PDB file of C-alpha atoms in Angstrom:
ATOM      1  CA  UNK A   1      96.105  82.400  -7.395  1.00  0.00           C
ATOM      2  CA  UNK A   2      94.157  79.222  -7.528  1.00  0.00           C
ATOM      3  CA  UNK A   3      95.057  76.111  -5.576  1.00  0.00           C
ATOM      4  CA  UNK A   4      95.686  73.013  -7.629  1.00  0.00           C
ATOM      5  CA  UNK A   5      92.735  70.593  -7.633  1.00  0.00           C
ATOM      6  CA  UNK A   6      93.223  67.495  -5.521  1.00  0.00           C
ATOM      7  CA  UNK A   7      93.609  64.306  -7.480  1.00  0.00           C
ATOM      8  CA  UNK A   8      91.044  61.568  -6.997  1.00  0.00           C
ATOM      9  CA  UNK A   9      92.048  58.425  -5.119  1.00  0.00           C
ATOM     10  CA  UNK A  10      93.831  55.930  -7.299  1.00  0.00           C
ATOM     11  CA  UNK A  11      91.845  52.748  -7.751  1.00  0.00           C
ATOM     12  CA  UNK A  12      93.683  49.463  -8.018  1.00  0.00           C
ATOM     13  CA  UNK A  13      92.478  45.955  -8.713  1.00  0.00           C
ATOM     14  CA  UNK A  14      94.417  42.732  -8.085  1.00  0.00           C
ATOM     15  CA  UNK A  15      96.334  41.442 -11.084  1.00  0.00           C
ATOM     16  CA  UNK A  16      94.775  38.693 -13.169  1.00  0.00           C
ATOM     17  CA  UNK A  17      97.068  36.071 -11.636  1.00  0.00           C
ATOM     18  CA  UNK A  18      95.553  36.821  -8.221  1.00  0.00           C
ATOM     19  CA  UNK A  19      91.925  36.586  -9.311  1.00  0.00           C
ATOM     20  CA  UNK A  20      90.561  33.089  -9.437  1.00  0.00           C
ATOM     21  CA  UNK A  21      87.227  31.421  -8.939  1.00  0.00           C
ATOM     22  CA  UNK A  22      86.720  30.346  -5.338  1.00  0.00           C
ATOM     23  CA  UNK A  23      83.937  28.136  -4.035  1.00  0.00           C
ATOM     24  CA  UNK A  24      83.238  26.568  -0.670  1.00  0.00           C
ATOM     25  CA  UNK A  25      84.335  23.089  -1.801  1.00  0.00           C
ATOM     26  CA  UNK A  26      88.075  23.981  -1.913  1.00  0.00           C
ATOM     27  CA  UNK A  27      87.673  25.551   1.530  1.00  0.00           C
ATOM     28  CA  UNK A  28      86.249  22.300   2.815  1.00  0.00           C
ATOM     29  CA  UNK A  29      89.199  20.439   1.323  1.00  0.00           C
ATOM     30  CA  UNK A  30      91.531  22.934   3.006  1.00  0.00           C
ATOM     31  CA  UNK A  31      90.112  22.027   6.389  1.00  0.00           C
ATOM     32  CA  UNK A  32      90.182  18.285   5.849  1.00  0.00           C
ATOM     33  CA  UNK A  33      93.601  18.068   4.153  1.00  0.00           C
ATOM     34  CA  UNK A  34      95.424  20.475   6.429  1.00  0.00           C
ATOM     35  CA  UNK A  35      93.993  19.606   9.827  1.00  0.00           C
ATOM     36  CA  UNK A  36      92.447  16.165   9.582  1.00  0.00           C
ATOM     37  CA  UNK A  37      95.125  14.704   7.327  1.00  0.00           C
ATOM     38  CA  UNK A  38      98.457  15.798   5.958  1.00  0.00           C
ATOM     39  CA  UNK A  39      98.504  19.096   4.005  1.00  0.00           C
ATOM     40  CA  UNK A  40     100.170  19.355   0.617  1.00  0.00           C
ATOM     41  CA  UNK A  41     102.809  21.921  -0.142  1.00  0.00           C
ATOM     42  CA  UNK A  42     102.713  24.538  -2.869  1.00  0.00           C
ATOM     43  CA  UNK A  43     105.734  26.466  -4.066  1.00  0.00           C
ATOM     44  CA  UNK A  44     103.709  29.112  -5.909  1.00  0.00           C
ATOM     45  CA  UNK A  45     102.895  32.214  -3.929  1.00  0.00           C
ATOM     46  CA  UNK A  46     100.090  33.743  -5.976  1.00  0.00           C
ATOM     47  CA  UNK A  47      99.544  31.019  -8.559  1.00  0.00           C
ATOM     48  CA  UNK A  48      96.245  31.285 -10.400  1.00  0.00           C
ATOM     49  CA  UNK A  49      93.686  28.678  -9.362  1.00  0.00           C
ATOM     50  CA  UNK A  50      95.874  27.485  -6.476  1.00  0.00           C
ATOM     51  CA  UNK A  51      93.442  25.927  -3.982  1.00  0.00           C
ATOM     52  CA  UNK A  52      93.954  26.743  -0.314  1.00  0.00           C
ATOM     53  CA  UNK A  53      94.491  23.090   0.610  1.00  0.00           C
ATOM     54  CA  UNK A  54      97.780  23.091  -1.327  1.00  0.00           C
ATOM     55  CA  UNK A  55      99.472  25.179   1.359  1.00  0.00           C
ATOM     56  CA  UNK A  56     101.944  23.721   3.811  1.00  0.00           C
ATOM     57  CA  UNK A  57     102.346  24.823   7.426  1.00  0.00           C
ATOM     58  CA  UNK A  58     102.871  28.558   7.820  1.00  0.00           C
ATOM     59  CA  UNK A  59     106.251  30.021   8.749  1.00  0.00           C
ATOM     60  CA  UNK A  60     104.916  32.640  11.172  1.00  0.00           C
ATOM     61  CA  UNK A  61     108.319  34.274  11.691  1.00  0.00           C
ATOM     62  CA  UNK A  62     108.469  34.875   7.945  1.00  0.00           C
ATOM     63  CA  UNK A  63     104.884  36.187   7.975  1.00  0.00           C
ATOM     64  CA  UNK A  64     105.822  38.781  10.591  1.00  0.00           C
ATOM     65  CA  UNK A  65     108.910  39.823   8.620  1.00  0.00           C
ATOM     66  CA  UNK A  66     106.887  40.255   5.404  1.00  0.00           C
ATOM     67  CA  UNK A  67     104.200  42.315   7.147  1.00  0.00           C
ATOM     68  CA  UNK A  68     106.842  44.491   8.781  1.00  0.00           C
ATOM     69  CA  UNK A  69     108.731  44.962   5.500  1.00  0.00           C
ATOM     70  CA  UNK A  70     105.541  45.998   3.691  1.00  0.00           C
ATOM     71  CA  UNK A  71     104.388  48.342   6.472  1.00  0.00           C
ATOM     72  CA  UNK A  72     107.727  50.140   6.803  1.00  0.00           C
ATOM     73  CA  UNK A  73     108.864  50.208   3.180  1.00  0.00           C
ATOM     74  CA  UNK A  74     106.905  53.303   2.145  1.00  0.00           C
ATOM     75  CA  UNK A  75     105.775  51.477  -0.969  1.00  0.00           C
ATOM     76  CA  UNK A  76     102.112  51.971  -0.061  1.00  0.00           C
ATOM     77  CA  UNK A  77     100.345  55.202   0.872  1.00  0.00           C
ATOM     78  CA  UNK A  78      99.865  55.747   4.612  1.00  0.00           C
ATOM     79  CA  UNK A  79      96.113  55.185   4.199  1.00  0.00           C
ATOM     80  CA  UNK A  80      94.482  52.600   1.946  1.00  0.00           C
ATOM     81  CA  UNK A  81      90.769  52.207   1.185  1.00  0.00           C
ATOM     82  CA  UNK A  82      89.681  48.611   0.719  1.00  0.00           C
ATOM     83  CA  UNK A  83      86.505  48.190  -1.345  1.00  0.00           C
ATOM     84  CA  UNK A  84      84.335  45.061  -1.230  1.00  0.00           C
ATOM     85  CA  UNK A  85      83.365  43.212  -4.395  1.00  0.00           C
ATOM     86  CA  UNK A  86      80.067  44.969  -5.055  1.00  0.00           C
ATOM     87  CA  UNK A  87      81.289  48.307  -3.743  1.00  0.00           C
ATOM     88  CA  UNK A  88      78.785  48.301  -0.881  1.00  0.00           C
ATOM     89  CA  UNK A  89      81.480  48.474   1.786  1.00  0.00           C
ATOM     90  CA  UNK A  90      84.601  50.597   2.037  1.00  0.00           C
ATOM     91  CA  UNK A  91      87.179  50.510   4.807  1.00  0.00           C
ATOM     92  CA  UNK A  92      89.931  53.093   5.040  1.00  0.00           C
ATOM     93  CA  UNK A  93      92.747  51.478   6.989  1.00  0.00           C
ATOM     94  CA  UNK A  94      96.349  52.138   7.872  1.00  0.00           C
ATOM     95  CA  UNK A  95      99.131  50.775   5.723  1.00  0.00           C
ATOM     96  CA  UNK A  96      99.969  48.393   8.588  1.00  0.00           C
ATOM     97  CA  UNK A  97      96.546  46.722   8.513  1.00  0.00           C
ATOM     98  CA  UNK A  98      96.536  46.452   4.717  1.00  0.00           C
ATOM     99  CA  UNK A  99      99.933  44.734   4.776  1.00  0.00           C
ATOM    100  CA  UNK A 100      98.533  41.663   6.557  1.00  0.00           C
ATOM    101  CA  UNK A 101      97.170  40.649   3.142  1.00  0.00           C
ATOM    102  CA  UNK A 102      99.695  39.317   0.655  1.00  0.00           C
ATOM    103  CA  UNK A 103      97.536  40.517  -2.215  1.00  0.00           C
ATOM    104  CA  UNK A 104      98.262  44.042  -0.923  1.00  0.00           C
ATOM    105  CA  UNK A 105     101.922  43.283  -0.266  1.00  0.00           C
ATOM    106  CA  UNK A 106     102.233  42.407  -3.942  1.00  0.00           C
ATOM    107  CA  UNK A 107     100.704  45.736  -4.955  1.00  0.00           C
ATOM    108  CA  UNK A 108     103.142  47.687  -2.776  1.00  0.00           C
ATOM    109  CA  UNK A 109     105.804  47.312  -5.447  1.00  0.00           C
ATOM    110  CA  UNK A 110     103.653  49.355  -7.844  1.00  0.00           C
ATOM    111  CA  UNK A 111     104.060  52.390  -5.594  1.00  0.00           C
ATOM    112  CA  UNK A 112     107.799  52.221  -5.002  1.00  0.00           C
ATOM    113  CA  UNK A 113     108.605  54.868  -7.604  1.00  0.00           C
ATOM    114  CA  UNK A 114     105.439  56.962  -7.248  1.00  0.00           C
ATOM    115  CA  UNK A 115     105.381  60.258  -5.335  1.00  0.00           C
ATOM    116  CA  UNK A 116     103.123  61.569  -2.571  1.00  0.00           C
ATOM    117  CA  UNK A 117     102.367  58.489  -0.548  1.00  0.00           C
ATOM    118  CA  UNK A 118     100.025  60.508   1.689  1.00  0.00           C
ATOM    119  CA  UNK A 119      97.226  60.290  -0.890  1.00  0.00           C
ATOM    120  CA  UNK A 120      94.519  57.727  -0.224  1.00  0.00           C
ATOM    121  CA  UNK A 121      94.447  54.758  -2.566  1.00  0.00           C
ATOM    122  CA  UNK A 122      91.540  52.434  -3.281  1.00  0.00           C
ATOM    123  CA  UNK A 123      92.059  48.715  -3.681  1.00  0.00           C
ATOM    124  CA  UNK A 124      89.115  46.778  -5.087  1.00  0.00           C
ATOM    125  CA  UNK A 125      88.658  43.240  -3.758  1.00  0.00           C
ATOM    126  CA  UNK A 126      86.122  41.639  -6.138  1.00  0.00           C
ATOM    127  CA  UNK A 127      85.864  38.305  -4.281  1.00  0.00           C
ATOM    128  CA  UNK A 128      85.341  39.819  -0.818  1.00  0.00           C
ATOM    129  CA  UNK A 129      81.852  40.531   0.533  1.00  0.00           C
ATOM    130  CA  UNK A 130      81.059  43.433   2.862  1.00  0.00           C
ATOM    131  CA  UNK A 131      80.886  41.474   6.126  1.00  0.00           C
ATOM    132  CA  UNK A 132      84.067  39.541   5.374  1.00  0.00           C
ATOM    133  CA  UNK A 133      85.872  42.803   4.675  1.00  0.00           C
ATOM    134  CA  UNK A 134      84.841  44.082   8.108  1.00  0.00           C
ATOM    135  CA  UNK A 135      86.000  40.864   9.776  1.00  0.00           C
ATOM    136  CA  UNK A 136      89.356  40.890   7.979  1.00  0.00           C
ATOM    137  CA  UNK A 137      89.973  44.483   9.055  1.00  0.00           C
ATOM    138  CA  UNK A 138      88.884  43.713  12.642  1.00  0.00           C
ATOM    139  CA  UNK A 139      91.176  40.676  12.870  1.00  0.00           C
ATOM    140  CA  UNK A 140      94.215  42.463  11.442  1.00  0.00           C
ATOM    141  CA  UNK A 141      93.510  45.588  13.476  1.00  0.00           C
ATOM    142  CA  UNK A 142      93.337  43.574  16.685  1.00  0.00           C
ATOM    143  CA  UNK A 143      96.714  41.979  15.964  1.00  0.00           C
ATOM    144  CA  UNK A 144      98.271  45.355  15.184  1.00  0.00           C
ATOM    145  CA  UNK A 145      96.823  46.958  18.304  1.00  0.00           C
ATOM    146  CA  UNK A 146      98.287  44.245  20.548  1.00  0.00           C
ATOM    147  CA  UNK A 147     101.719  44.552  18.936  1.00  0.00           C
ATOM    148  CA  UNK A 148     101.770  48.349  19.142  1.00  0.00           C
ATOM    149  CA  UNK A 149     104.618  50.082  17.334  1.00  0.00           C
ATOM    150  CA  UNK A 150     106.828  46.978  17.502  1.00  0.00           C
ATOM    151  CA  UNK A 151     105.636  44.845  14.612  1.00  0.00           C
ATOM    152  CA  UNK A 152     108.102  42.102  15.484  1.00  0.00           C
ATOM    153  CA  UNK A 153     105.849  41.414  18.497  1.00  0.00           C
ATOM    154  CA  UNK A 154     102.944  40.346  16.279  1.00  0.00           C
ATOM    155  CA  UNK A 155     101.561  37.041  17.519  1.00  0.00           C
ATOM    156  CA  UNK A 156      99.591  34.438  15.584  1.00  0.00           C
ATOM    157  CA  UNK A 157      98.067  31.139  16.607  1.00  0.00           C
ATOM    158  CA  UNK A 158     100.126  28.133  15.566  1.00  0.00           C
ATOM    159  CA  UNK A 159      97.860  25.320  14.459  1.00  0.00           C
ATOM    160  CA  UNK A 160      99.100  21.736  14.811  1.00  0.00           C
ATOM    161  CA  UNK A 161      98.452  19.261  12.003  1.00  0.00           C
ATOM    162  CA  UNK A 162      96.327  17.270  12.527  1.00  0.00           C
ATOM    163  CA  UNK A 163      94.181  19.380  14.793  1.00  0.00           C
ATOM    164  CA  UNK A 164      93.970  17.676  18.216  1.00  0.00           C
ATOM    165  CA  UNK A 165      90.591  19.136  19.186  1.00  0.00           C
ATOM    166  CA  UNK A 166      88.541  22.347  19.394  1.00  0.00           C
ATOM    167  CA  UNK A 167      90.464  25.595  18.929  1.00  0.00           C
ATOM    168  CA  UNK A 168      89.737  26.826  22.450  1.00  0.00           C
ATOM    169  CA  UNK A 169      91.254  23.625  23.856  1.00  0.00           C
ATOM    170  CA  UNK A 170      94.405  23.778  21.696  1.00  0.00           C
ATOM    171  CA  UNK A 171      97.341  25.175  23.669  1.00  0.00           C
ATOM    172  CA  UNK A 172      99.044  26.924  20.750  1.00  0.00           C
ATOM    173  CA  UNK A 173      95.872  28.789  19.729  1.00  0.00           C
ATOM    174  CA  UNK A 174      95.572  32.279  21.199  1.00  0.00           C
ATOM    175  CA  UNK A 175      92.454  32.810  23.307  1.00  0.00           C
ATOM    176  CA  UNK A 176      91.380  35.875  21.319  1.00  0.00           C
ATOM    177  CA  UNK A 177      91.713  33.944  18.034  1.00  0.00           C
ATOM    178  CA  UNK A 178      89.567  31.072  19.308  1.00  0.00           C
ATOM    179  CA  UNK A 179      86.919  33.536  20.522  1.00  0.00           C
ATOM    180  CA  UNK A 180      86.993  35.404  17.201  1.00  0.00           C
ATOM    181  CA  UNK A 181      86.453  32.194  15.242  1.00  0.00           C
ATOM    182  CA  UNK A 182      83.692  30.977  17.572  1.00  0.00           C
ATOM    183  CA  UNK A 183      81.831  34.246  16.940  1.00  0.00           C
ATOM    184  CA  UNK A 184      82.300  33.938  13.176  1.00  0.00           C
ATOM    185  CA  UNK A 185      81.237  30.272  13.142  1.00  0.00           C
ATOM    186  CA  UNK A 186      77.916  31.100  14.807  1.00  0.00           C
ATOM    187  CA  UNK A 187      76.771  31.719  11.213  1.00  0.00           C
ATOM    188  CA  UNK A 188      77.976  29.035   8.775  1.00  0.00           C
ATOM    189  CA  UNK A 189      77.511  31.222   5.703  1.00  0.00           C
ATOM    190  CA  UNK A 190      79.633  33.903   7.362  1.00  0.00           C
ATOM    191  CA  UNK A 191      82.352  31.340   8.177  1.00  0.00           C
ATOM    192  CA  UNK A 192      82.546  30.015   4.616  1.00  0.00           C
ATOM    193  CA  UNK A 193      82.409  33.532   3.142  1.00  0.00           C
ATOM    194  CA  UNK A 194      85.272  34.660   5.383  1.00  0.00           C
ATOM    195  CA  UNK A 195      87.279  31.563   4.406  1.00  0.00           C
ATOM    196  CA  UNK A 196      86.843  32.372   0.724  1.00  0.00           C
ATOM    197  CA  UNK A 197      87.712  36.020   1.315  1.00  0.00           C
ATOM    198  CA  UNK A 198      90.799  35.230   3.418  1.00  0.00           C
ATOM    199  CA  UNK A 199      91.933  32.919   0.617  1.00  0.00           C
ATOM    200  CA  UNK A 200      91.379  35.590  -2.025  1.00  0.00           C
ATOM    201  CA  UNK A 201      93.310  38.345  -0.218  1.00  0.00           C
ATOM    202  CA  UNK A 202      95.940  35.748   0.781  1.00  0.00           C
ATOM    203  CA  UNK A 203      95.823  36.259   4.559  1.00  0.00           C
ATOM    204  CA  UNK A 204      97.461  32.958   5.642  1.00  0.00           C
ATOM    205  CA  UNK A 205      97.002  33.244   9.416  1.00  0.00           C
ATOM    206  CA  UNK A 206      93.285  34.004   9.120  1.00  0.00           C
ATOM    207  CA  UNK A 207      92.744  31.388   6.413  1.00  0.00           C
ATOM    208  CA  UNK A 208      94.368  28.744   8.624  1.00  0.00           C
ATOM    209  CA  UNK A 209      92.052  29.615  11.501  1.00  0.00           C
ATOM    210  CA  UNK A 210      88.997  29.455   9.225  1.00  0.00           C
ATOM    211  CA  UNK A 211      90.041  26.100   7.807  1.00  0.00           C
ATOM    212  CA  UNK A 212      90.737  24.730  11.272  1.00  0.00           C
ATOM    213  CA  UNK A 213      87.337  25.916  12.512  1.00  0.00           C
ATOM    214  CA  UNK A 214      85.653  24.147   9.583  1.00  0.00           C
ATOM    215  CA  UNK A 215      87.625  21.001  10.384  1.00  0.00           C
ATOM    216  CA  UNK A 216      86.486  21.239  14.007  1.00  0.00           C
ATOM    217  CA  UNK A 217      82.872  21.231  12.782  1.00  0.00           C
ATOM    218  CA  UNK A 218      83.308  18.308  10.385  1.00  0.00           C
ATOM    219  CA  UNK A 219      85.509  15.830  12.258  1.00  0.00           C
ATOM    220  CA  UNK A 220      83.552  12.641  12.917  1.00  0.00           C
ATOM    221  CA  UNK A 221      80.700  13.475  10.558  1.00  0.00           C
ATOM    222  CA  UNK A 222      79.488  11.204   7.755  1.00  0.00           C
ATOM    223  CA  UNK A 223      79.658  12.400   4.112  1.00  0.00           C
ATOM    224  CA  UNK A 224      75.927  13.123   4.219  1.00  0.00           C
ATOM    225  CA  UNK A 225      76.279  15.150   7.415  1.00  0.00           C
ATOM    226  CA  UNK A 226      79.154  17.084   5.833  1.00  0.00           C
ATOM    227  CA  UNK A 227      76.998  17.890   2.799  1.00  0.00           C
ATOM    228  CA  UNK A 228      74.281  19.160   5.122  1.00  0.00           C
ATOM    229  CA  UNK A 229      76.806  21.397   6.892  1.00  0.00           C
ATOM    230  CA  UNK A 230      77.982  23.140   3.712  1.00  0.00           C
ATOM    231  CA  UNK A 231      76.035  26.277   2.710  1.00  0.00           C
ATOM    232  CA  UNK A 232      74.895  25.257  -0.790  1.00  0.00           C
ATOM    233  CA  UNK A 233      74.604  28.918  -1.821  1.00  0.00           C
ATOM    234  CA  UNK A 234      78.399  29.171  -1.750  1.00  0.00           C
ATOM    235  CA  UNK A 235      78.950  26.227  -4.088  1.00  0.00           C
ATOM    236  CA  UNK A 236      79.047  26.562  -7.838  1.00  0.00           C
ATOM    237  CA  UNK A 237      76.114  24.693  -9.481  1.00  0.00           C
ATOM    238  CA  UNK A 238      78.396  21.982 -10.910  1.00  0.00           C
ATOM    239  CA  UNK A 239      79.874  21.322  -7.446  1.00  0.00           C
ATOM    240  CA  UNK A 240      76.597  20.833  -5.588  1.00  0.00           C
ATOM    241  CA  UNK A 241      76.315  17.175  -6.562  1.00  0.00           C
ATOM    242  CA  UNK A 242      79.999  16.419  -5.946  1.00  0.00           C
TER     243      UNK A 242
END
């Protein structure tokens, strides 16, 4: 008797409505609109071309409920492999970590009627670079580790609007979140890349922290100083003279 060959991991890509062109300029607007001024609201959840600055304040209780629902529904396999845009990085993570990203939550429905959830599944993230993928996994993994088996104990930083000062001096910002963002912001290109990636995978809590950290850098600067602070390599050619 011969054993049946194992099937290859299923590879998934985000739907077309979730894939949109992202540049650093919308990320800059996210920081300024949300934390320096008043943020705009957006009723669409995964609307194509929806810029990050259209979000309103996050309902963190709802975020926790959605993560918990995704992680316990059985819609996704127990292990998911996230693949960066160019395929140079792969991260096999638990279903719980993957469910921090709404782009993955949306894919969970595809698996509801499929069998054998123990098989590994690949999810390609074309707008996420290798280092940002590692940072996203580290951030989500740290949150999950602190909460343990009780997902309702997940804790996120609540960011006031406008931002009153540096993250590490803001009472509602968790110490570990402020330290994480300070480490990321030591390299501006890394900060902007992570902001774009967090926007693409729709990770609201991380995107808010990135936008707030950008705002912290830019408050009080002149337009020329702001232009000098933006990594030009992350801007589309037509946006570099904006």
